[in-house]
Amino acid sequence: WGIAFFEYCLMVPANRLGYVGGFSGFQLKIIQEVITLLIFTIFAVMYLKEPFKVNYLISFAFILGAVYFAFKK
């Protein structure tokens, strides 16, 4: 819970600054999810010793496509 509390303490001000800086709520949420997935991927591979499979790479490519369309004008 300590890690989650620390993340929450950083997330709330970052979202407030990002929203004032011109990002929409949807864009901020997508950024948050991508960062969470990247950090968890590193954790799963390095600490949990789980193999990284090709289907995960394909899934991440689709997520990057979602990011592209979310930020496209």
PDB file of C-alpha atoms in Angstrom:
ATOM      1  CA  TRP A   1       0.000   0.000   0.000  1.00  0.00           C
ATOM      2  CA  GLY A   2       2.963   2.292   0.561  1.00  0.00           C
ATOM      3  CA  ILE A   3       3.920   2.130  -3.114  1.00  0.00           C
ATOM      4  CA  ALA A   4       0.341   2.811  -4.195  1.00  0.00           C
ATOM      5  CA  PHE A   5       0.127   5.785  -1.832  1.00  0.00           C
ATOM      6  CA  PHE A   6       3.386   7.213  -3.206  1.00  0.00           C
ATOM      7  CA  GLU A   7       2.137   6.728  -6.782  1.00  0.00           C
ATOM      8  CA  TYR A   8      -1.161   8.431  -5.900  1.00  0.00           C
ATOM      9  CA  CYS A   9       0.660  11.389  -4.326  1.00  0.00           C
ATOM     10  CA  LEU A  10       2.553  11.889  -7.596  1.00  0.00           C
ATOM     11  CA  MET A  11      -0.346  11.119  -9.918  1.00  0.00           C
ATOM     12  CA  VAL A  12      -2.833  13.688  -8.636  1.00  0.00           C
ATOM     13  CA  PRO A  13      -0.572  16.757  -9.063  1.00  0.00           C
ATOM     14  CA  ALA A  14       0.701  15.429 -12.403  1.00  0.00           C
ATOM     15  CA  ASN A  15      -2.848  15.042 -13.704  1.00  0.00           C
ATOM     16  CA  ARG A  16      -3.768  18.513 -12.485  1.00  0.00           C
ATOM     17  CA  LEU A  17      -0.724  20.047 -14.207  1.00  0.00           C
ATOM     18  CA  GLY A  18      -1.304  17.988 -17.350  1.00  0.00           C
ATOM     19  CA  TYR A  19      -4.945  19.023 -17.570  1.00  0.00           C
ATOM     20  CA  VAL A  20      -4.046  22.699 -17.159  1.00  0.00           C
ATOM     21  CA  GLY A  21      -1.227  22.184 -19.685  1.00  0.00           C
ATOM     22  CA  GLY A  22      -3.673  21.228 -22.425  1.00  0.00           C
ATOM     23  CA  PHE A  23      -4.128  17.464 -22.173  1.00  0.00           C
ATOM     24  CA  SER A  24      -7.672  16.136 -21.997  1.00  0.00           C
ATOM     25  CA  GLY A  25      -8.810  13.736 -19.318  1.00  0.00           C
ATOM     26  CA  PHE A  26      -8.808  10.906 -21.840  1.00  0.00           C
ATOM     27  CA  GLN A  27      -5.249  11.659 -22.929  1.00  0.00           C
ATOM     28  CA  LEU A  28      -4.034  11.764 -19.329  1.00  0.00           C
ATOM     29  CA  LYS A  29      -5.638   8.396 -18.608  1.00  0.00           C
ATOM     30  CA  ILE A  30      -4.036   6.835 -21.678  1.00  0.00           C
ATOM     31  CA  ILE A  31      -0.620   8.181 -20.638  1.00  0.00           C
ATOM     32  CA  GLN A  32      -1.144   6.759 -17.150  1.00  0.00           C
ATOM     33  CA  GLU A  33      -2.059   3.316 -18.481  1.00  0.00           C
ATOM     34  CA  VAL A  34       0.934   3.163 -20.834  1.00  0.00           C
ATOM     35  CA  ILE A  35       3.326   4.085 -18.021  1.00  0.00           C
ATOM     36  CA  THR A  36       1.726   1.517 -15.720  1.00  0.00           C
ATOM     37  CA  LEU A  37       2.047  -1.220 -18.353  1.00  0.00           C
ATOM     38  CA  LEU A  38       5.691  -0.369 -19.048  1.00  0.00           C
ATOM     39  CA  ILE A  39       6.625  -0.412 -15.360  1.00  0.00           C
ATOM     40  CA  PHE A  40       4.733  -3.653 -14.777  1.00  0.00           C
ATOM     41  CA  THR A  41       6.409  -5.257 -17.798  1.00  0.00           C
ATOM     42  CA  ILE A  42       9.835  -4.426 -16.388  1.00  0.00           C
ATOM     43  CA  PHE A  43       8.747  -5.771 -12.980  1.00  0.00           C
ATOM     44  CA  ALA A  44       7.339  -8.999 -14.438  1.00  0.00           C
ATOM     45  CA  VAL A  45      10.402  -9.740 -16.540  1.00  0.00           C
ATOM     46  CA  MET A  46      13.102  -8.728 -14.056  1.00  0.00           C
ATOM     47  CA  TYR A  47      11.573  -9.659 -10.684  1.00  0.00           C
ATOM     48  CA  LEU A  48       8.979 -12.322 -11.443  1.00  0.00           C
ATOM     49  CA  LYS A  49      11.216 -13.866 -14.132  1.00  0.00           C
ATOM     50  CA  GLU A  50       8.328 -14.287 -16.563  1.00  0.00           C
ATOM     51  CA  PRO A  51       9.182 -14.680 -20.241  1.00  0.00           C
ATOM     52  CA  PHE A  52       8.295 -11.863 -22.616  1.00  0.00           C
ATOM     53  CA  LYS A  53       6.351 -13.350 -25.522  1.00  0.00           C
ATOM     54  CA  VAL A  54       5.727 -12.105 -29.038  1.00  0.00           C
ATOM     55  CA  ASN A  55       1.989 -11.764 -28.405  1.00  0.00           C
ATOM     56  CA  TYR A  56       2.773  -9.239 -25.637  1.00  0.00           C
ATOM     57  CA  LEU A  57       4.827  -7.232 -28.118  1.00  0.00           C
ATOM     58  CA  ILE A  58       1.922  -7.253 -30.578  1.00  0.00           C
ATOM     59  CA  SER A  59      -0.430  -6.150 -27.798  1.00  0.00           C
ATOM     60  CA  PHE A  60       1.856  -3.245 -26.942  1.00  0.00           C
ATOM     61  CA  ALA A  61       1.919  -2.245 -30.610  1.00  0.00           C
ATOM     62  CA  PHE A  62      -1.880  -1.983 -30.553  1.00  0.00           C
ATOM     63  CA  ILE A  63      -1.712   0.098 -27.387  1.00  0.00           C
ATOM     64  CA  LEU A  64       0.753   2.445 -29.073  1.00  0.00           C
ATOM     65  CA  GLY A  65      -1.746   2.707 -31.919  1.00  0.00           C
ATOM     66  CA  ALA A  66      -4.372   3.786 -29.389  1.00  0.00           C
ATOM     67  CA  VAL A  67      -1.975   6.418 -28.070  1.00  0.00           C
ATOM     68  CA  TYR A  68      -1.383   7.678 -31.592  1.00  0.00           C
ATOM     69  CA  PHE A  69      -5.093   8.091 -32.295  1.00  0.00           C
ATOM     70  CA  ALA A  70      -5.769   9.660 -28.878  1.00  0.00           C
ATOM     71  CA  PHE A  71      -3.231  12.416 -29.527  1.00  0.00           C
ATOM     72  CA  LYS A  72      -3.902  12.908 -33.235  1.00  0.00           C
ATOM     73  CA  LYS A  73      -5.439  16.279 -33.958  1.00  0.00           C
TER      74      LYS A  73
END
